[in-house]
PDB file of C-alpha atoms in Angstrom:
ATOM      1  CA  UNK A1415      28.523   8.003   3.838  1.00 37.00           C
ATOM      2  CA  UNK A1416      26.169  10.302   5.834  1.00 38.00           C
ATOM      3  CA  UNK A1417      22.686   9.160   6.533  1.00 45.00           C
ATOM      4  CA  UNK A1418      20.765  12.224   5.559  1.00 40.00           C
ATOM      5  CA  UNK A1419      17.051  11.921   4.895  1.00 41.00           C
ATOM      6  CA  UNK A1420      14.840  14.561   3.441  1.00 36.00           C
ATOM      7  CA  UNK A1421      11.284  13.928   4.627  1.00 33.00           C
ATOM      8  CA  UNK A1422       9.604  10.575   5.093  1.00 36.00           C
ATOM      9  CA  UNK A1423       8.517   7.848   2.783  1.00 39.00           C
ATOM     10  CA  UNK A1424       5.479   8.476   0.694  1.00 41.00           C
ATOM     11  CA  UNK A1425       2.850   6.448   2.335  1.00 45.00           C
ATOM     12  CA  UNK A1426      -0.699   5.616   1.339  1.00 49.00           C
ATOM     13  CA  UNK A1427      -3.283   2.938   1.855  1.00 72.00           C
ATOM     14  CA  UNK A1428      -4.448   1.270   5.086  1.00 82.00           C
ATOM     15  CA  UNK A1429      -1.581   2.372   7.189  1.00 86.00           C
ATOM     16  CA  UNK A1430      -2.230   5.977   6.239  1.00 88.00           C
ATOM     17  CA  UNK A1431      -5.892   5.575   7.326  1.00 92.00           C
ATOM     18  CA  UNK A1432      -4.801   4.067  10.642  1.00 94.00           C
ATOM     19  CA  UNK A1433      -2.422   6.831  11.384  1.00 94.00           C
ATOM     20  CA  UNK A1434      -5.146   9.394  10.767  1.00 95.00           C
ATOM     21  CA  UNK A1435      -7.507   7.495  13.087  1.00 96.00           C
ATOM     22  CA  UNK A1436      -4.884   7.251  15.780  1.00 96.00           C
ATOM     23  CA  UNK A1437      -4.164  10.956  15.513  1.00 95.00           C
ATOM     24  CA  UNK A1438      -7.852  11.893  15.884  1.00 95.00           C
ATOM     25  CA  UNK A1439      -8.333   9.489  18.883  1.00 96.00           C
ATOM     26  CA  UNK A1440      -5.290  10.999  20.592  1.00 95.00           C
ATOM     27  CA  UNK A1441      -6.835  14.434  20.109  1.00 95.00           C
ATOM     28  CA  UNK A1442      -9.939  13.262  21.970  1.00 94.00           C
ATOM     29  CA  UNK A1443     -12.156  12.936  18.914  1.00 93.00           C
ATOM     30  CA  UNK A1444     -14.561  10.167  18.211  1.00 92.00           C
ATOM     31  CA  UNK A1445     -14.150   8.156  14.958  1.00 93.00           C
ATOM     32  CA  UNK A1446     -16.350   5.944  12.857  1.00 92.00           C
ATOM     33  CA  UNK A1447     -14.470   3.234  11.096  1.00 94.00           C
ATOM     34  CA  UNK A1448     -16.383   1.894   8.066  1.00 91.00           C
ATOM     35  CA  UNK A1449     -15.211  -1.453   6.617  1.00 92.00           C
ATOM     36  CA  UNK A1450     -16.552  -3.125   3.502  1.00 91.00           C
ATOM     37  CA  UNK A1451     -17.436  -6.623   4.759  1.00 91.00           C
ATOM     38  CA  UNK A1452     -19.363  -7.977   1.697  1.00 89.00           C
ATOM     39  CA  UNK A1453     -19.964  -6.999  -1.891  1.00 86.00           C
ATOM     40  CA  UNK A1454     -22.368  -8.364  -4.516  1.00 80.00           C
ATOM     41  CA  UNK A1455     -22.123  -7.629  -8.238  1.00 75.00           C
ATOM     42  CA  UNK A1456     -19.972  -4.694  -9.302  1.00 71.00           C
ATOM     43  CA  UNK A1457     -18.241  -2.794  -6.515  1.00 72.00           C
ATOM     44  CA  UNK A1458     -16.074   0.348  -6.709  1.00 73.00           C
ATOM     45  CA  UNK A1459     -13.916  -0.871  -3.892  1.00 80.00           C
ATOM     46  CA  UNK A1460     -12.824  -4.418  -2.634  1.00 83.00           C
ATOM     47  CA  UNK A1461     -13.829  -6.057   0.627  1.00 87.00           C
ATOM     48  CA  UNK A1462     -11.674  -4.816   3.491  1.00 89.00           C
ATOM     49  CA  UNK A1463     -11.590  -1.203   2.245  1.00 89.00           C
ATOM     50  CA  UNK A1464     -11.816   1.434   4.939  1.00 91.00           C
ATOM     51  CA  UNK A1465     -13.337   4.870   5.356  1.00 91.00           C
ATOM     52  CA  UNK A1466     -12.684   6.644   8.643  1.00 92.00           C
ATOM     53  CA  UNK A1467     -14.702   9.680   9.666  1.00 91.00           C
ATOM     54  CA  UNK A1468     -13.896  11.882  12.636  1.00 91.00           C
ATOM     55  CA  UNK A1469     -16.454  13.620  14.887  1.00 89.00           C
ATOM     56  CA  UNK A1470     -15.186  16.949  13.494  1.00 88.00           C
ATOM     57  CA  UNK A1471     -15.937  15.877   9.912  1.00 86.00           C
ATOM     58  CA  UNK A1472     -12.417  14.910   8.787  1.00 90.00           C
ATOM     59  CA  UNK A1473     -12.164  11.724   6.705  1.00 90.00           C
ATOM     60  CA  UNK A1474      -9.575   9.296   5.465  1.00 91.00           C
ATOM     61  CA  UNK A1475      -9.757   6.361   3.062  1.00 89.00           C
ATOM     62  CA  UNK A1476     -12.605   5.342   0.606  1.00 86.00           C
ATOM     63  CA  UNK A1477     -15.374   2.826   0.295  1.00 85.00           C
ATOM     64  CA  UNK A1478     -16.672   4.044  -3.067  1.00 79.00           C
ATOM     65  CA  UNK A1479     -16.186   6.671  -5.753  1.00 68.00           C
ATOM     66  CA  UNK A1480     -17.636   9.343  -3.483  1.00 68.00           C
ATOM     67  CA  UNK A1481     -21.375   8.622  -3.411  1.00 69.00           C
ATOM     68  CA  UNK A1482     -21.350   6.552  -0.211  1.00 78.00           C
ATOM     69  CA  UNK A1483     -18.788   8.821   1.464  1.00 76.00           C
ATOM     70  CA  UNK A1484     -21.190  11.735   1.293  1.00 77.00           C
ATOM     71  CA  UNK A1485     -23.917   9.773   2.972  1.00 78.00           C
ATOM     72  CA  UNK A1486     -21.591   8.490   5.763  1.00 78.00           C
ATOM     73  CA  UNK A1487     -20.281  11.911   6.399  1.00 78.00           C
ATOM     74  CA  UNK A1488     -23.804  13.182   6.714  1.00 78.00           C
ATOM     75  CA  UNK A1489     -24.599  10.375   9.193  1.00 76.00           C
ATOM     76  CA  UNK A1490     -21.533  11.343  11.216  1.00 74.00           C
ATOM     77  CA  UNK A1491     -22.502  14.988  11.274  1.00 71.00           C
ATOM     78  CA  UNK A1492     -25.929  14.007  12.645  1.00 76.00           C
ATOM     79  CA  UNK A1493     -24.370  12.238  15.630  1.00 70.00           C
ATOM     80  CA  UNK A1494     -22.973   9.048  14.142  1.00 64.00           C
ATOM     81  CA  UNK A1495     -23.480   5.653  15.867  1.00 67.00           C
ATOM     82  CA  UNK A1496     -23.027   4.633  19.495  1.00 74.00           C
ATOM     83  CA  UNK A1497     -22.654   0.916  18.700  1.00 80.00           C
ATOM     84  CA  UNK A1498     -21.386  -1.123  15.724  1.00 86.00           C
ATOM     85  CA  UNK A1499     -23.960  -1.328  12.920  1.00 88.00           C
ATOM     86  CA  UNK A1500     -24.292  -2.986   9.537  1.00 90.00           C
ATOM     87  CA  UNK A1501     -25.258  -0.633   6.702  1.00 88.00           C
ATOM     88  CA  UNK A1502     -26.348  -1.890   3.302  1.00 87.00           C
ATOM     89  CA  UNK A1503     -26.254   0.174   0.116  1.00 84.00           C
ATOM     90  CA  UNK A1504     -27.661  -0.801  -3.290  1.00 74.00           C
ATOM     91  CA  UNK A1505     -30.398  -3.153  -2.036  1.00 60.00           C
ATOM     92  CA  UNK A1506     -33.200  -1.331  -3.833  1.00 58.00           C
ATOM     93  CA  UNK A1507     -33.403   0.390  -7.233  1.00 58.00           C
ATOM     94  CA  UNK A1508     -33.746   3.735  -5.435  1.00 53.00           C
ATOM     95  CA  UNK A1509     -30.533   2.999  -3.540  1.00 54.00           C
ATOM     96  CA  UNK A1510     -28.693   2.250  -6.750  1.00 51.00           C
ATOM     97  CA  UNK A1511     -29.995   5.530  -8.329  1.00 52.00           C
ATOM     98  CA  UNK A1512     -29.278   7.696  -5.249  1.00 52.00           C
ATOM     99  CA  UNK A1513     -25.860   6.348  -4.625  1.00 53.00           C
ATOM    100  CA  UNK A1514     -24.901   5.745  -8.205  1.00 54.00           C
ATOM    101  CA  UNK A1515     -23.715   2.122  -7.582  1.00 58.00           C
ATOM    102  CA  UNK A1516     -22.731   0.142 -10.568  1.00 54.00           C
ATOM    103  CA  UNK A1517     -25.606  -1.884 -12.100  1.00 51.00           C
ATOM    104  CA  UNK A1518     -26.619  -4.626  -9.753  1.00 54.00           C
ATOM    105  CA  UNK A1519     -23.944  -3.704  -7.227  1.00 70.00           C
ATOM    106  CA  UNK A1520     -24.434  -3.997  -3.447  1.00 82.00           C
ATOM    107  CA  UNK A1521     -22.146  -3.179  -0.588  1.00 87.00           C
ATOM    108  CA  UNK A1522     -22.369  -4.042   3.101  1.00 90.00           C
ATOM    109  CA  UNK A1523     -20.444  -1.939   5.614  1.00 90.00           C
ATOM    110  CA  UNK A1524     -19.638  -2.498   9.209  1.00 92.00           C
ATOM    111  CA  UNK A1525     -19.510   0.844  10.921  1.00 91.00           C
ATOM    112  CA  UNK A1526     -17.661   0.879  14.276  1.00 92.00           C
ATOM    113  CA  UNK A1527     -17.524   3.814  16.696  1.00 92.00           C
ATOM    114  CA  UNK A1528     -14.121   4.296  18.211  1.00 93.00           C
ATOM    115  CA  UNK A1529     -13.340   6.604  21.147  1.00 91.00           C
ATOM    116  CA  UNK A1530     -11.151   6.870  24.244  1.00 92.00           C
ATOM    117  CA  UNK A1531      -7.989   5.336  25.450  1.00 94.00           C
ATOM    118  CA  UNK A1532      -9.094   1.715  24.802  1.00 93.00           C
ATOM    119  CA  UNK A1533      -9.718   2.352  21.106  1.00 94.00           C
ATOM    120  CA  UNK A1534      -6.526   4.431  20.863  1.00 95.00           C
ATOM    121  CA  UNK A1535      -4.554   1.561  22.303  1.00 95.00           C
ATOM    122  CA  UNK A1536      -6.036  -0.940  19.916  1.00 95.00           C
ATOM    123  CA  UNK A1537      -5.250   1.237  16.822  1.00 96.00           C
ATOM    124  CA  UNK A1538      -1.790   2.039  18.113  1.00 96.00           C
ATOM    125  CA  UNK A1539      -1.059  -1.778  18.476  1.00 95.00           C
ATOM    126  CA  UNK A1540      -2.323  -2.305  14.893  1.00 94.00           C
ATOM    127  CA  UNK A1541      -0.220   0.560  13.531  1.00 94.00           C
ATOM    128  CA  UNK A1542       2.830  -0.810  15.396  1.00 94.00           C
ATOM    129  CA  UNK A1543       2.373  -4.354  14.037  1.00 92.00           C
ATOM    130  CA  UNK A1544       2.063  -3.191  10.455  1.00 89.00           C
ATOM    131  CA  UNK A1545       5.072  -0.871  10.834  1.00 89.00           C
ATOM    132  CA  UNK A1546       7.059  -3.769  12.192  1.00 88.00           C
ATOM    133  CA  UNK A1547       6.007  -5.747   9.104  1.00 87.00           C
ATOM    134  CA  UNK A1548       3.972  -8.284  10.996  1.00 87.00           C
ATOM    135  CA  UNK A1549       0.710  -9.593   9.617  1.00 87.00           C
ATOM    136  CA  UNK A1550      -2.248  -9.405  11.984  1.00 90.00           C
ATOM    137  CA  UNK A1551      -5.821 -10.562  12.139  1.00 91.00           C
ATOM    138  CA  UNK A1552      -8.427  -8.053  13.407  1.00 92.00           C
ATOM    139  CA  UNK A1553     -11.610  -9.652  14.778  1.00 93.00           C
ATOM    140  CA  UNK A1554     -14.613  -7.436  15.300  1.00 93.00           C
ATOM    141  CA  UNK A1555     -17.988  -8.592  16.435  1.00 91.00           C
ATOM    142  CA  UNK A1556     -21.299  -6.832  15.632  1.00 89.00           C
ATOM    143  CA  UNK A1557     -21.778  -6.875  19.472  1.00 87.00           C
ATOM    144  CA  UNK A1558     -18.781  -4.486  19.758  1.00 86.00           C
ATOM    145  CA  UNK A1559     -15.945  -6.836  20.895  1.00 90.00           C
ATOM    146  CA  UNK A1560     -12.591  -6.269  19.196  1.00 91.00           C
ATOM    147  CA  UNK A1561      -9.481  -8.496  19.271  1.00 91.00           C
ATOM    148  CA  UNK A1562      -6.126  -8.280  17.575  1.00 91.00           C
ATOM    149  CA  UNK A1563      -4.026 -11.433  17.025  1.00 88.00           C
ATOM    150  CA  UNK A1564      -0.819 -12.281  15.242  1.00 84.00           C
ATOM    151  CA  UNK A1565      -1.450 -13.896  11.886  1.00 78.00           C
ATOM    152  CA  UNK A1566       0.684 -16.505  10.167  1.00 65.00           C
ATOM    153  CA  UNK A1567       2.788 -15.594   7.141  1.00 55.00           C
ATOM    154  CA  UNK A1568       1.121 -18.371   5.247  1.00 49.00           C
ATOM    155  CA  UNK A1569      -2.565 -18.124   4.285  1.00 48.00           C
ATOM    156  CA  UNK A1570      -4.054 -15.812   1.691  1.00 51.00           C
ATOM    157  CA  UNK A1571      -5.379 -12.240   2.151  1.00 52.00           C
ATOM    158  CA  UNK A1572      -9.072 -12.379   3.066  1.00 77.00           C
ATOM    159  CA  UNK A1573     -11.967 -10.680   4.704  1.00 86.00           C
ATOM    160  CA  UNK A1574     -14.447 -13.114   6.263  1.00 89.00           C
ATOM    161  CA  UNK A1575     -17.752 -12.028   7.673  1.00 91.00           C
ATOM    162  CA  UNK A1576     -20.305 -14.498   8.909  1.00 90.00           C
ATOM    163  CA  UNK A1577     -23.005 -12.043   9.886  1.00 89.00           C
ATOM    164  CA  UNK A1578     -21.833 -11.786  13.501  1.00 91.00           C
ATOM    165  CA  UNK A1579     -17.968 -11.365  13.286  1.00 92.00           C
ATOM    166  CA  UNK A1580     -15.568  -9.810  10.912  1.00 92.00           C
ATOM    167  CA  UNK A1581     -12.137 -11.442  10.468  1.00 91.00           C
ATOM    168  CA  UNK A1582      -9.935  -8.981   8.715  1.00 91.00           C
ATOM    169  CA  UNK A1583      -6.457 -10.285   7.864  1.00 87.00           C
ATOM    170  CA  UNK A1584      -4.065  -7.268   7.436  1.00 87.00           C
ATOM    171  CA  UNK A1585      -0.581  -7.453   5.925  1.00 83.00           C
ATOM    172  CA  UNK A1586       2.191  -4.863   5.725  1.00 84.00           C
ATOM    173  CA  UNK A1587       1.925  -2.405   2.833  1.00 84.00           C
ATOM    174  CA  UNK A1588       3.992  -3.214  -0.232  1.00 90.00           C
ATOM    175  CA  UNK A1589       7.099  -1.082   0.198  1.00 91.00           C
ATOM    176  CA  UNK A1590       9.084   0.154  -2.727  1.00 95.00           C
ATOM    177  CA  UNK A1591      12.710   1.280  -2.954  1.00 96.00           C
ATOM    178  CA  UNK A1592      13.585   3.336  -5.994  1.00 96.00           C
ATOM    179  CA  UNK A1593      17.394   3.607  -6.600  1.00 96.00           C
ATOM    180  CA  UNK A1594      18.463   6.750  -8.399  1.00 94.00           C
ATOM    181  CA  UNK A1595      16.980  10.246  -8.549  1.00 91.00           C
ATOM    182  CA  UNK A1596      15.557  11.352 -11.936  1.00 90.00           C
ATOM    183  CA  UNK A1597      12.399  12.289 -13.736  1.00 92.00           C
ATOM    184  CA  UNK A1598      11.327   8.687 -14.175  1.00 94.00           C
ATOM    185  CA  UNK A1599      11.826   8.103 -10.368  1.00 93.00           C
ATOM    186  CA  UNK A1600       9.836  11.312  -9.610  1.00 93.00           C
ATOM    187  CA  UNK A1601       6.819  10.250 -11.747  1.00 94.00           C
ATOM    188  CA  UNK A1602       7.021   6.659 -10.637  1.00 95.00           C
ATOM    189  CA  UNK A1603       7.057   7.704  -6.952  1.00 94.00           C
ATOM    190  CA  UNK A1604       3.924   9.929  -7.427  1.00 93.00           C
ATOM    191  CA  UNK A1605       1.989   7.256  -9.370  1.00 95.00           C
ATOM    192  CA  UNK A1606       3.036   4.440  -7.070  1.00 94.00           C
ATOM    193  CA  UNK A1607       2.032   6.342  -4.024  1.00 90.00           C
ATOM    194  CA  UNK A1608      -1.328   7.073  -5.566  1.00 89.00           C
ATOM    195  CA  UNK A1609      -1.695   3.264  -6.077  1.00 90.00           C
ATOM    196  CA  UNK A1610      -1.176   2.616  -2.319  1.00 85.00           C
ATOM    197  CA  UNK A1611       2.534   1.672  -2.394  1.00 91.00           C
ATOM    198  CA  UNK A1612       4.850   2.975   0.329  1.00 88.00           C
ATOM    199  CA  UNK A1613       7.722   4.660  -1.556  1.00 92.00           C
ATOM    200  CA  UNK A1614      11.322   5.564  -0.644  1.00 93.00           C
ATOM    201  CA  UNK A1615      13.853   7.070  -3.006  1.00 94.00           C
ATOM    202  CA  UNK A1616      17.572   6.162  -2.517  1.00 94.00           C
ATOM    203  CA  UNK A1617      20.341   8.323  -4.010  1.00 94.00           C
ATOM    204  CA  UNK A1618      23.949   7.980  -2.843  1.00 93.00           C
ATOM    205  CA  UNK A1619      25.482  10.157  -5.523  1.00 94.00           C
ATOM    206  CA  UNK A1620      26.182  13.724  -4.285  1.00 92.00           C
ATOM    207  CA  UNK A1621      25.425  15.630  -7.473  1.00 90.00           C
ATOM    208  CA  UNK A1622      22.041  13.928  -8.023  1.00 90.00           C
ATOM    209  CA  UNK A1623      21.032  14.285  -4.407  1.00 90.00           C
ATOM    210  CA  UNK A1624      21.981  17.938  -4.207  1.00 87.00           C
ATOM    211  CA  UNK A1625      19.970  18.648  -7.309  1.00 85.00           C
ATOM    212  CA  UNK A1626      16.785  16.927  -6.206  1.00 87.00           C
ATOM    213  CA  UNK A1627      14.094  19.589  -5.957  1.00 83.00           C
ATOM    214  CA  UNK A1628      10.929  17.595  -5.185  1.00 82.00           C
ATOM    215  CA  UNK A1629      10.385  18.120  -1.505  1.00 78.00           C
ATOM    216  CA  UNK A1630       7.154  16.046  -1.454  1.00 78.00           C
ATOM    217  CA  UNK A1631       9.167  12.918  -2.410  1.00 83.00           C
ATOM    218  CA  UNK A1632      11.709  11.983   0.246  1.00 81.00           C
ATOM    219  CA  UNK A1633      15.295  11.201  -0.712  1.00 89.00           C
ATOM    220  CA  UNK A1634      17.532   8.980   1.400  1.00 92.00           C
ATOM    221  CA  UNK A1635      21.296   9.432   1.210  1.00 92.00           C
ATOM    222  CA  UNK A1636      22.368   5.771   1.708  1.00 91.00           C
ATOM    223  CA  UNK A1637      24.084   3.070  -0.186  1.00 94.00           C
ATOM    224  CA  UNK A1638      21.330   0.884  -1.623  1.00 95.00           C
ATOM    225  CA  UNK A1639      22.667  -2.450  -0.466  1.00 95.00           C
ATOM    226  CA  UNK A1640      22.692  -1.295   3.135  1.00 94.00           C
ATOM    227  CA  UNK A1641      19.216   0.116   2.859  1.00 95.00           C
ATOM    228  CA  UNK A1642      17.846  -3.098   1.299  1.00 96.00           C
ATOM    229  CA  UNK A1643      19.386  -5.261   4.095  1.00 95.00           C
ATOM    230  CA  UNK A1644      17.820  -3.084   6.754  1.00 93.00           C
ATOM    231  CA  UNK A1645      14.337  -2.281   5.393  1.00 92.00           C
ATOM    232  CA  UNK A1646      13.578  -3.756   1.967  1.00 95.00           C
ATOM    233  CA  UNK A1647      14.411  -7.520   2.110  1.00 93.00           C
ATOM    234  CA  UNK A1648      10.999  -9.036   3.002  1.00 92.00           C
ATOM    235  CA  UNK A1649       8.237 -10.513   0.764  1.00 90.00           C
ATOM    236  CA  UNK A1650       6.367  -7.227   0.831  1.00 90.00           C
ATOM    237  CA  UNK A1651       9.248  -5.209  -0.609  1.00 94.00           C
ATOM    238  CA  UNK A1652      10.011  -4.197  -4.226  1.00 97.00           C
ATOM    239  CA  UNK A1653      13.399  -2.764  -5.483  1.00 97.00           C
ATOM    240  CA  UNK A1654      13.754  -0.876  -8.710  1.00 97.00           C
ATOM    241  CA  UNK A1655      17.107   0.221 -10.148  1.00 96.00           C
ATOM    242  CA  UNK A1656      16.552   3.558 -11.968  1.00 95.00           C
ATOM    243  CA  UNK A1657      19.941   5.245 -11.665  1.00 92.00           C
ATOM    244  CA  UNK A1658      21.331   4.389 -15.138  1.00 89.00           C
ATOM    245  CA  UNK A1659      24.691   3.973 -13.346  1.00 92.00           C
ATOM    246  CA  UNK A1660      26.077   0.468 -12.997  1.00 92.00           C
ATOM    247  CA  UNK A1661      28.008   1.472  -9.898  1.00 91.00           C
ATOM    248  CA  UNK A1662      24.828   2.209  -8.083  1.00 93.00           C
ATOM    249  CA  UNK A1663      22.263  -0.078  -9.816  1.00 94.00           C
ATOM    250  CA  UNK A1664      24.373  -3.222  -9.656  1.00 94.00           C
ATOM    251  CA  UNK A1665      25.099  -2.665  -5.948  1.00 94.00           C
ATOM    252  CA  UNK A1666      21.348  -2.523  -5.229  1.00 95.00           C
ATOM    253  CA  UNK A1667      20.495  -5.464  -7.538  1.00 96.00           C
ATOM    254  CA  UNK A1668      23.084  -7.759  -5.907  1.00 96.00           C
ATOM    255  CA  UNK A1669      21.436  -7.268  -2.591  1.00 96.00           C
ATOM    256  CA  UNK A1670      17.923  -7.278  -3.964  1.00 96.00           C
ATOM    257  CA  UNK A1671      18.294 -10.659  -5.765  1.00 96.00           C
ATOM    258  CA  UNK A1672      19.480 -12.234  -2.512  1.00 95.00           C
ATOM    259  CA  UNK A1673      16.318 -10.891  -0.673  1.00 95.00           C
ATOM    260  CA  UNK A1674      12.783 -12.138  -0.504  1.00 93.00           C
ATOM    261  CA  UNK A1675      11.472  -9.045  -2.365  1.00 95.00           C
ATOM    262  CA  UNK A1676       8.425  -9.691  -4.509  1.00 94.00           C
ATOM    263  CA  UNK A1677       9.708  -7.418  -7.295  1.00 96.00           C
ATOM    264  CA  UNK A1678      13.236  -6.697  -8.510  1.00 97.00           C
ATOM    265  CA  UNK A1679      13.535  -4.678 -11.691  1.00 96.00           C
ATOM    266  CA  UNK A1680      15.950  -2.378 -13.558  1.00 96.00           C
ATOM    267  CA  UNK A1681      15.410   0.341 -16.180  1.00 93.00           C
ATOM    268  CA  UNK A1682      17.199   0.197 -19.427  1.00 90.00           C
ATOM    269  CA  UNK A1683      17.125  -0.935 -23.131  1.00 90.00           C
ATOM    270  CA  UNK A1684      17.275  -4.645 -24.073  1.00 92.00           C
ATOM    271  CA  UNK A1685      20.943  -4.177 -24.935  1.00 94.00           C
ATOM    272  CA  UNK A1686      21.658  -2.518 -21.484  1.00 93.00           C
ATOM    273  CA  UNK A1687      19.713  -5.223 -19.811  1.00 94.00           C
ATOM    274  CA  UNK A1688      21.640  -8.034 -21.477  1.00 95.00           C
ATOM    275  CA  UNK A1689      25.000  -6.351 -20.428  1.00 94.00           C
ATOM    276  CA  UNK A1690      23.734  -5.998 -16.894  1.00 95.00           C
ATOM    277  CA  UNK A1691      22.838  -9.714 -16.711  1.00 95.00           C
ATOM    278  CA  UNK A1692      26.290 -10.596 -17.852  1.00 95.00           C
ATOM    279  CA  UNK A1693      27.901  -8.326 -15.214  1.00 95.00           C
ATOM    280  CA  UNK A1694      25.739  -9.725 -12.453  1.00 95.00           C
ATOM    281  CA  UNK A1695      26.557 -13.304 -13.537  1.00 95.00           C
ATOM    282  CA  UNK A1696      30.254 -12.489 -13.453  1.00 94.00           C
ATOM    283  CA  UNK A1697      29.775 -11.290  -9.887  1.00 93.00           C
ATOM    284  CA  UNK A1698      28.413 -14.622  -8.853  1.00 93.00           C
ATOM    285  CA  UNK A1699      24.644 -14.257  -9.317  1.00 94.00           C
ATOM    286  CA  UNK A1700      23.312 -17.674 -10.279  1.00 93.00           C
ATOM    287  CA  UNK A1701      20.779 -18.193 -13.132  1.00 94.00           C
ATOM    288  CA  UNK A1702      17.808 -18.804 -10.804  1.00 94.00           C
ATOM    289  CA  UNK A1703      18.351 -15.462  -9.195  1.00 94.00           C
ATOM    290  CA  UNK A1704      18.836 -13.758 -12.594  1.00 95.00           C
ATOM    291  CA  UNK A1705      15.401 -15.135 -13.674  1.00 94.00           C
ATOM    292  CA  UNK A1706      13.885 -12.964 -10.971  1.00 95.00           C
ATOM    293  CA  UNK A1707      15.175  -9.787 -12.545  1.00 96.00           C
ATOM    294  CA  UNK A1708      12.679  -7.851 -14.523  1.00 95.00           C
ATOM    295  CA  UNK A1709      14.681  -5.989 -17.148  1.00 93.00           C
ATOM    296  CA  UNK A1710      13.761  -4.097 -19.200  1.00 91.00           C
ATOM    297  CA  UNK A1711      11.288  -2.932 -16.531  1.00 91.00           C
ATOM    298  CA  UNK A1712       7.645  -2.169 -17.037  1.00 90.00           C
ATOM    299  CA  UNK A1713       4.752  -3.401 -19.205  1.00 89.00           C
ATOM    300  CA  UNK A1714       5.224  -3.372 -22.930  1.00 85.00           C
ATOM    301  CA  UNK A1715       3.711  -0.141 -24.234  1.00 85.00           C
ATOM    302  CA  UNK A1716       5.316   2.417 -26.640  1.00 82.00           C
ATOM    303  CA  UNK A1717       6.590   4.561 -23.734  1.00 79.00           C
ATOM    304  CA  UNK A1718       9.140   7.282 -24.476  1.00 82.00           C
ATOM    305  CA  UNK A1719       8.669  10.164 -21.989  1.00 92.00           C
ATOM    306  CA  UNK A1720       9.595   9.844 -18.334  1.00 93.00           C
ATOM    307  CA  UNK A1721       5.868   9.961 -17.320  1.00 94.00           C
ATOM    308  CA  UNK A1722       4.954   7.237 -19.810  1.00 94.00           C
ATOM    309  CA  UNK A1723       7.844   5.026 -18.659  1.00 94.00           C
ATOM    310  CA  UNK A1724       6.753   5.581 -15.085  1.00 95.00           C
ATOM    311  CA  UNK A1725       3.220   4.578 -15.954  1.00 96.00           C
ATOM    312  CA  UNK A1726       4.494   1.301 -17.523  1.00 95.00           C
ATOM    313  CA  UNK A1727       6.562   0.607 -14.394  1.00 96.00           C
ATOM    314  CA  UNK A1728       3.715   1.148 -11.919  1.00 96.00           C
ATOM    315  CA  UNK A1729       1.302  -0.856 -14.071  1.00 96.00           C
ATOM    316  CA  UNK A1730       3.658  -3.812 -13.846  1.00 95.00           C
ATOM    317  CA  UNK A1731       4.078  -3.322  -9.979  1.00 96.00           C
ATOM    318  CA  UNK A1732       0.285  -3.314  -9.618  1.00 94.00           C
ATOM    319  CA  UNK A1733      -0.045  -6.493 -11.744  1.00 93.00           C
ATOM    320  CA  UNK A1734       2.648  -8.202  -9.755  1.00 91.00           C
ATOM    321  CA  UNK A1735       1.060  -7.136  -6.401  1.00 90.00           C
ATOM    322  CA  UNK A1736      -2.272  -8.681  -7.474  1.00 83.00           C
ATOM    323  CA  UNK A1737      -0.482 -11.951  -8.430  1.00 81.00           C
ATOM    324  CA  UNK A1738       1.327 -12.007  -5.081  1.00 75.00           C
ATOM    325  CA  UNK A1739      -1.980 -11.544  -3.197  1.00 67.00           C
ATOM    326  CA  UNK A1740      -3.445 -14.444  -5.012  1.00 62.00           C
ATOM    327  CA  UNK A1741      -0.638 -16.990  -4.616  1.00 53.00           C
ATOM    328  CA  UNK A1742       1.565 -16.294  -1.522  1.00 43.00           C
ATOM    329  CA  UNK A1743       1.566 -15.130   2.113  1.00 42.00           C
ATOM    330  CA  UNK A1744      -1.448 -12.975   2.802  1.00 39.00           C
ATOM    331  CA  UNK A1745      -1.021  -9.421   1.586  1.00 37.00           C
TER     332      UNK A1745
END
């Protein structure tokens, strides 16, 4: 089968921010990378969240609902910073009113100025590590020293800041493979991308691939088992069978259930799901592996339309990602 790919995967999250930063640096711009290093009380974004601002006023990422971004963009427009600096928001009542922080909330940011070949090399190495699915730890001192070191697959996701140095453990993005083009896949891809998943759509069937009209969502013409073996078999991968065609879905599920994927699911009714389990068992899948299969897929809501079904699917993916971050190799 030909390996035709329309576009790239739909990417979001930290890797997207890093790619933007690298592009700006390679164009000769300066960049201010803002990292949430500590929070107290209610916070609109978790520790480790990034906002990057270029010297020309472009931005990527988020550290709040918009109130802090406006102030950071203003600071950048006025000349930014020449050395790393800690910036606190929400310390006083006037801060909380001005920046509309949640009641009692406080955020501490480490703002790093990046420029030149050295910074570009550091960011390029970080992008390369995450694209190669290798966890890394980024160490940044308030004095301006930056180091990048390989991180173990054990250990939990964390951001540690002791007042002098930030240790930021970064893991590959959760990558999703949707098998089968259709309206549910379209909405699920859009919603999952907005929730910071990296999404690829696989469709080996000629008629469905030829009729796919959503250019913003890439479609890969490959057999799903081959694609899973090559790119979607690690602990940061999720595989979802959405084709409604046993010839395609079962092929992908057989490979997925032998992988380390954190999520394996299939769309269908309870009756369809029971028949699927029987087929997979007859093909040699053991009971322990079948227990990993989420089918019917999604959280239990009265979903009927494609968009509603997609919402239930992505909600379940988000919940599983949070469970994974709390209990297994750092994500």
